[in-house]
Coordinates of C-alpha atoms in Angstrom, one line a residue:
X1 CA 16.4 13.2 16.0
X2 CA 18.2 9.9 14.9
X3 CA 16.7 6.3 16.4
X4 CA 20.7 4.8 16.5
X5 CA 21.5 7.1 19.6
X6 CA 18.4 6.7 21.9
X7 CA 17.7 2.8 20.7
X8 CA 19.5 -0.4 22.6
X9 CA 21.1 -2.8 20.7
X10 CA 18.0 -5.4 20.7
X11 CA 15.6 -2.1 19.7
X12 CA 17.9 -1.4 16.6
X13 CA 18.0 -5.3 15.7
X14 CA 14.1 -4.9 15.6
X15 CA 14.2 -2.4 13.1
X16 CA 17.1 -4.0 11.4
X17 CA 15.0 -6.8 11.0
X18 CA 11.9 -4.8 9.2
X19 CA 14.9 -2.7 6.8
X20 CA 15.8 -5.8 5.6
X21 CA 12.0 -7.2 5.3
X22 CA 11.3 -4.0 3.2
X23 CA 14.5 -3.7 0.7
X24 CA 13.5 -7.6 0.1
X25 CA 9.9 -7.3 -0.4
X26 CA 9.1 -3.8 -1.4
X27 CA 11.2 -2.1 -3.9
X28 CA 9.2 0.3 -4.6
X29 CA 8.2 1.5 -0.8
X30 CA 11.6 1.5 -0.2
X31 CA 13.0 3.7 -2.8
X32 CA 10.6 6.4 -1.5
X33 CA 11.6 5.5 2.3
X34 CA 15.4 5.7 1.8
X35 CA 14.9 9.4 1.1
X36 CA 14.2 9.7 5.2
X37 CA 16.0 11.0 8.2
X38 CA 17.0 7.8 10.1
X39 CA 14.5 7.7 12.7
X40 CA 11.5 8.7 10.6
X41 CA 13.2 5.5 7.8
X42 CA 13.0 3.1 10.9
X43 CA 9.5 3.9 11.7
X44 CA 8.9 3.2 8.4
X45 CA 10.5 0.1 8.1
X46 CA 8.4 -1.2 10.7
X47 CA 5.0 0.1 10.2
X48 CA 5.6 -1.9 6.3
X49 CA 7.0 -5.0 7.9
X50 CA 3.8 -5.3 9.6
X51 CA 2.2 -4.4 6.9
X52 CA 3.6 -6.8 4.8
X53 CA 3.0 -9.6 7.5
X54 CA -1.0 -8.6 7.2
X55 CA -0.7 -9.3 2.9
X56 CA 1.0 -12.2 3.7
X57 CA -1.5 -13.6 5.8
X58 CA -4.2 -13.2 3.0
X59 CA -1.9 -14.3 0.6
X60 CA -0.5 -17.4 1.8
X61 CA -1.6 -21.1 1.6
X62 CA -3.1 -21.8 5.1
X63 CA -6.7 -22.9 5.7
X64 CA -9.1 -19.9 5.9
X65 CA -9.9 -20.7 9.6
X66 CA -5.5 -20.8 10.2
X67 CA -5.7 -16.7 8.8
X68 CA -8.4 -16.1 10.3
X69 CA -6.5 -17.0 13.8
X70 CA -3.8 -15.6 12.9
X71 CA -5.0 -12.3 11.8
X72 CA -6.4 -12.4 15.2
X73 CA -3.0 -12.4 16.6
X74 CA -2.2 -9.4 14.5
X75 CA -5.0 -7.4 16.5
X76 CA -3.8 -8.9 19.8
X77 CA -0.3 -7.3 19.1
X78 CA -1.8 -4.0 17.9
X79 CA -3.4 -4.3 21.2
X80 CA -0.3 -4.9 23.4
X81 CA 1.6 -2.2 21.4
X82 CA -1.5 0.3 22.1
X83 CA -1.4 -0.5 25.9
X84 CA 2.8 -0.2 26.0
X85 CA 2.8 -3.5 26.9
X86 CA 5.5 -4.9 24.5
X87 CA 9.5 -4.6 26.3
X88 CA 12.4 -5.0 24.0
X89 CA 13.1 -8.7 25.0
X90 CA 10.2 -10.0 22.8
X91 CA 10.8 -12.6 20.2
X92 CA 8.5 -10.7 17.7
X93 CA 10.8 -7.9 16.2
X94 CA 8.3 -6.2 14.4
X95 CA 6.2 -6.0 17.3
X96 CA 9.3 -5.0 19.2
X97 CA 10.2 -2.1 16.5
X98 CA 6.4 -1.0 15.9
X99 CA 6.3 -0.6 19.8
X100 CA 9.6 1.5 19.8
X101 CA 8.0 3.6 16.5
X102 CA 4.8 3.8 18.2
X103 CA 6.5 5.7 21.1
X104 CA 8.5 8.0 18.8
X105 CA 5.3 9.1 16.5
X106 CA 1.7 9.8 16.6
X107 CA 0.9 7.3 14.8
X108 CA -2.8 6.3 14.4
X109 CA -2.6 2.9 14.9
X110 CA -6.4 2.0 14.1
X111 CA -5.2 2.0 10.7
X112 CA -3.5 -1.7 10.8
X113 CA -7.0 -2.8 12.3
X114 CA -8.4 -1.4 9.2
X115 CA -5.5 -2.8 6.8
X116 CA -6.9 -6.2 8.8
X117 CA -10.3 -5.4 8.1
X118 CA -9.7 -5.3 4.4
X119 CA -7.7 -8.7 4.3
X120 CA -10.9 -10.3 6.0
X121 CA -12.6 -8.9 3.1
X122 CA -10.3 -11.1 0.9
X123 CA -10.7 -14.5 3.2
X124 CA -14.5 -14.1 3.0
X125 CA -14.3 -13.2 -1.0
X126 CA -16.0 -10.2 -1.4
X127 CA -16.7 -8.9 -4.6
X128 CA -17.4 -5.1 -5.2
X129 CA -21.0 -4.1 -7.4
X130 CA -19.6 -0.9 -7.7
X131 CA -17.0 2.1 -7.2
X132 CA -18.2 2.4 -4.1
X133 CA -18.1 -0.4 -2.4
X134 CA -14.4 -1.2 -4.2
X135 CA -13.1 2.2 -2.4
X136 CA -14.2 0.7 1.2
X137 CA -11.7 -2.0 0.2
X138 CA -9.3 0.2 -0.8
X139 CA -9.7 2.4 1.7
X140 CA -8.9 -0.5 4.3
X141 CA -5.7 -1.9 2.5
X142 CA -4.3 1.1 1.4
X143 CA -5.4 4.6 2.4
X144 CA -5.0 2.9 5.9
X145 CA -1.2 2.9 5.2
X146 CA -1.0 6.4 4.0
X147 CA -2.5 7.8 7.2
X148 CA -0.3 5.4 9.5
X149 CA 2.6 6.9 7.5
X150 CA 1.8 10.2 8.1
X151 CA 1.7 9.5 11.8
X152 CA 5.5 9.2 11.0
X153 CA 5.9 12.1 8.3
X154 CA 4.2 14.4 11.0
X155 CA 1.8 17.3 9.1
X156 CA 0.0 20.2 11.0
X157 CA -3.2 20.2 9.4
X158 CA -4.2 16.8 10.3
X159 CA -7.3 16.6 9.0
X160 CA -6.8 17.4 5.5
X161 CA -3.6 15.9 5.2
X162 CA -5.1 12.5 6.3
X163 CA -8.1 13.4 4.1
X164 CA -5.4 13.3 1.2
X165 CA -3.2 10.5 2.7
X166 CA -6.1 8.0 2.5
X167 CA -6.6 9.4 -1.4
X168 CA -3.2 8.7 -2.3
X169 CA -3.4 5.3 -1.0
X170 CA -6.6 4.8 -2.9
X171 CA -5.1 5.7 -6.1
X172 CA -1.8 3.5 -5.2
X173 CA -4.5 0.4 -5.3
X174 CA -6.4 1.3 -8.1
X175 CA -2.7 0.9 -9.9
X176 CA -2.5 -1.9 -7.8
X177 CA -5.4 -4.1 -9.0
X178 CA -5.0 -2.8 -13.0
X179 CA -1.3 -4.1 -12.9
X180 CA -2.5 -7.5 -11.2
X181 CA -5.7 -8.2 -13.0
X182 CA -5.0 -11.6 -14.3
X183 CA -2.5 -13.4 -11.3
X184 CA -5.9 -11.7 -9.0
X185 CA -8.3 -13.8 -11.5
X186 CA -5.9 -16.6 -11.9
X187 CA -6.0 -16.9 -7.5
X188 CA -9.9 -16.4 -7.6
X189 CA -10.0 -12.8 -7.0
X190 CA -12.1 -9.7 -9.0
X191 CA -11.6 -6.4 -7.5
X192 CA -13.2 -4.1 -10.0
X193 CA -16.6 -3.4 -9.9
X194 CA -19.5 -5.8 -11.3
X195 CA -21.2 -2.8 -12.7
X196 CA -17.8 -2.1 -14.6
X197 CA -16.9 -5.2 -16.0
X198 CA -20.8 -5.8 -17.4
X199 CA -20.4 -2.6 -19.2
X200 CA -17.6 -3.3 -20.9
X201 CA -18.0 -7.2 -21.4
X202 CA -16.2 -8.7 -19.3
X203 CA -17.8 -10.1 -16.9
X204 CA -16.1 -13.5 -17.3
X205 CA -13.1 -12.2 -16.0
X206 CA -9.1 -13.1 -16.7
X207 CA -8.7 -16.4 -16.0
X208 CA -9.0 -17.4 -19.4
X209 CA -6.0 -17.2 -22.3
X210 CA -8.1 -15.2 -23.9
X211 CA -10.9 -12.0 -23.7
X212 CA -14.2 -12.7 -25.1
X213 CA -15.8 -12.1 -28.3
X214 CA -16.9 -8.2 -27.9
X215 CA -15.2 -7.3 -24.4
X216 CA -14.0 -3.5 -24.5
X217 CA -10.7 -4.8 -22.6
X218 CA -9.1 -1.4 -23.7
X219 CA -12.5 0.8 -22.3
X220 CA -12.2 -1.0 -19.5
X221 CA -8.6 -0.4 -18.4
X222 CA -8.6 3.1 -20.2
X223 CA -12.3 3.7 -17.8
X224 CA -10.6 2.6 -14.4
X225 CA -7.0 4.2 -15.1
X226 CA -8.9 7.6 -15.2
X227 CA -10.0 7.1 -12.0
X228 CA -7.0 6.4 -10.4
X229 CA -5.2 9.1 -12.2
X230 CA -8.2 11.6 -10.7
X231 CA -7.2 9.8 -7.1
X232 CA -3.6 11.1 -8.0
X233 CA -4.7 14.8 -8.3
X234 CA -6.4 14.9 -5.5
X235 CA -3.8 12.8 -3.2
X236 CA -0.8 14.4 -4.8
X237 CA -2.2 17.4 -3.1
X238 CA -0.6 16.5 0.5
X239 CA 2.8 17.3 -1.0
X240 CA 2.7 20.9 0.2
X241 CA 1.7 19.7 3.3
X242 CA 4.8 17.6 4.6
X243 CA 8.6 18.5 5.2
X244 CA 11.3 18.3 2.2
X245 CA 12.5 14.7 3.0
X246 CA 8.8 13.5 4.0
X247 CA 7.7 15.4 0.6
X248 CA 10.3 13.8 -0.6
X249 CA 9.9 9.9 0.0
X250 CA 6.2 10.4 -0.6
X251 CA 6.6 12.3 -4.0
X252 CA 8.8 8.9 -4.9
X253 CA 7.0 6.7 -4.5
X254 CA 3.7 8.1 -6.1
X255 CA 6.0 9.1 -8.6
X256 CA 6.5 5.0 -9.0
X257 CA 3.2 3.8 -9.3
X258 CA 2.1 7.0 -11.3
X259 CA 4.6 6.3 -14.2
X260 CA 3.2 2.1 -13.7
X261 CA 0.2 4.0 -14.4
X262 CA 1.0 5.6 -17.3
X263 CA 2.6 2.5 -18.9
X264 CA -1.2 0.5 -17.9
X265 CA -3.1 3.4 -19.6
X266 CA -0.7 3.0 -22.7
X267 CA -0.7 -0.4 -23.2
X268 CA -3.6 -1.9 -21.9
X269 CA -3.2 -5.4 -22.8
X270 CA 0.3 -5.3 -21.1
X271 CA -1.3 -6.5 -17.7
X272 CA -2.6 -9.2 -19.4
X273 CA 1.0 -10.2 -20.8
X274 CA 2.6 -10.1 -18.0
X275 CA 3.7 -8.6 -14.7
X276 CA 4.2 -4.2 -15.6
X277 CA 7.2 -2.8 -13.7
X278 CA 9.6 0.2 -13.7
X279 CA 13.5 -0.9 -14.4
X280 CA 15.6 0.0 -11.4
X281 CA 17.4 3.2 -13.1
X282 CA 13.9 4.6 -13.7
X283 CA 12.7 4.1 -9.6
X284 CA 15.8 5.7 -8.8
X285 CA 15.5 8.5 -11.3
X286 CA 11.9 9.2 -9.9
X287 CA 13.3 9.4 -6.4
X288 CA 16.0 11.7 -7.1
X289 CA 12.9 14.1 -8.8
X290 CA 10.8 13.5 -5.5
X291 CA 14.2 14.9 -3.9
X292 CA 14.4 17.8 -5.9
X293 CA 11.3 19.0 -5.5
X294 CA 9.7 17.3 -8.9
X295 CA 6.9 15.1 -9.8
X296 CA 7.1 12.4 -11.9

């Protein structure tokens, strides 16, 4: 069922609005998403715009107290958009497109109060002793966003597919933080475990131009990397599970961070270096594979 037949023109403006939020902001979501039936793209669209608006939040360069208010607001929304309460003339579009989305899919929307959960996590500057405690976090930022999207993808064995959803996302983040480890420590922010980073020596984190005398940098990355990729088996698992075109836009964009993966695992010191991405032919080969029916 396409969205452009049964949304009015402010409705489609909305979700115009979160496309263009998404191609901008998140390459490599939406080389995964493009791969969707139109109605099941805008849904999409809008539950990362939102998304996206959360991160921000944490992200940007107002006062702690200013977030803190204004992740409030985010629940307020999720709250007007849980009670129907949000009509088309609203100024907000993502609320506007999220309410619209909301109407058209199951979707579990507890999981943005959990994405907001997590990003208070960040304000307050919690650091994880363990594996443990790091995949609460993760759990809240980004297995949070698998199940919302599988509100949209639609899957008859709930249960387990959420149960996989939530694994995927975990294994997304654990990519996540290796790729980011020194613009995290260069903001103030460790996301591996204490435990981890005393094992291998380097427990005075990446901040500095240089590792210290003795730290296992490679263990280290080669010791977290094998957890992710054990995430990836399990989450990669809820393939089966979906439709072609959901399988499809999910496979792709796994298949994105998997291969980031890879290239971490490789060449550990690369995330030190620099930012580790995928070129733009390589995303697009992967999502052609995802369409086909491959992994990558």
């Amino acid at each position: 069922m396409g969205a452009s037949p049964l949304a009015s023109a402010p409705v489609m403006a909305a979700y115009r609005y979160c496309e263009a939020v998404t191609a901008l902001q998140a390459r490599n979501f939406s080389y995964g998403i493009r791969l969707l039936p139109e109605a099941k793209r805008l849904a999409m669209s809008a539950l990362y715009a939102l998304a996206r608006r959360v991160d921000d939040i944490g992200d940007g360069e107002l006062p702690a107290e200013q977030k803190a208010e204004a992740l409030a607001r985010t629940r307020v929304l999720l709250d007007e958009v849980r009670a129907g309460e949000v009509g088309e003339e609203d100024t907000d579009p993502i609320k506007v497109a999220l309410a619209d989305a909301a109407r058209r899919f199951p979707i579990p929307l507890g999981g943005f109060d959990e994405l907001v959960d997590g990003v208070e996590m960040d304000l307050k500057g919690v650091e994880y002793t363990n594996y443990d405690e790091l995949k609460v976090y993760c759990r809240c930022v980004a297995g949070s966003v698998g199940r919302l999207s599988l509100g949209v993808y639609g899957c008859e064995d709930w249960e387990r597919g959420a149960e996989y959803a939530d694994t995927l996302g975990l294994a997304l983040q654990l990519t996540n933080i290796l790729r980011d480890l020194r613009e995290d420590a260069l903001n103030g922010r460790t996301y591996l475990p204490t435990e981890d980073l005393v094992r291998f020596g380097c427990q005075q984190g990446f901040a500095l131009p240089a590792l210290p005398v003795g730290a296992d940098f490679t263990g280290l990355v080669a010791f977290e990397a094998e957890r992710a990729q054990a995430a990836f088996e399990e989450g990669l698992r809820l393939l089966p599970m979906l439709d072609r075109r959901s399988r499809a836009a999910t496979a792709a964009m796994a298949g994105i961070y998997h291969r980031l993966l890879g290239r971490i695992a490789a060449d550990p010191h690369a995330v030190l270096r620099g930012r580790v991405s995928l070129p733009g032919w390589e995303k697009a080969y992967v999502a052609l594979s995802g369409l086909a029916g491959g992994r990558s």
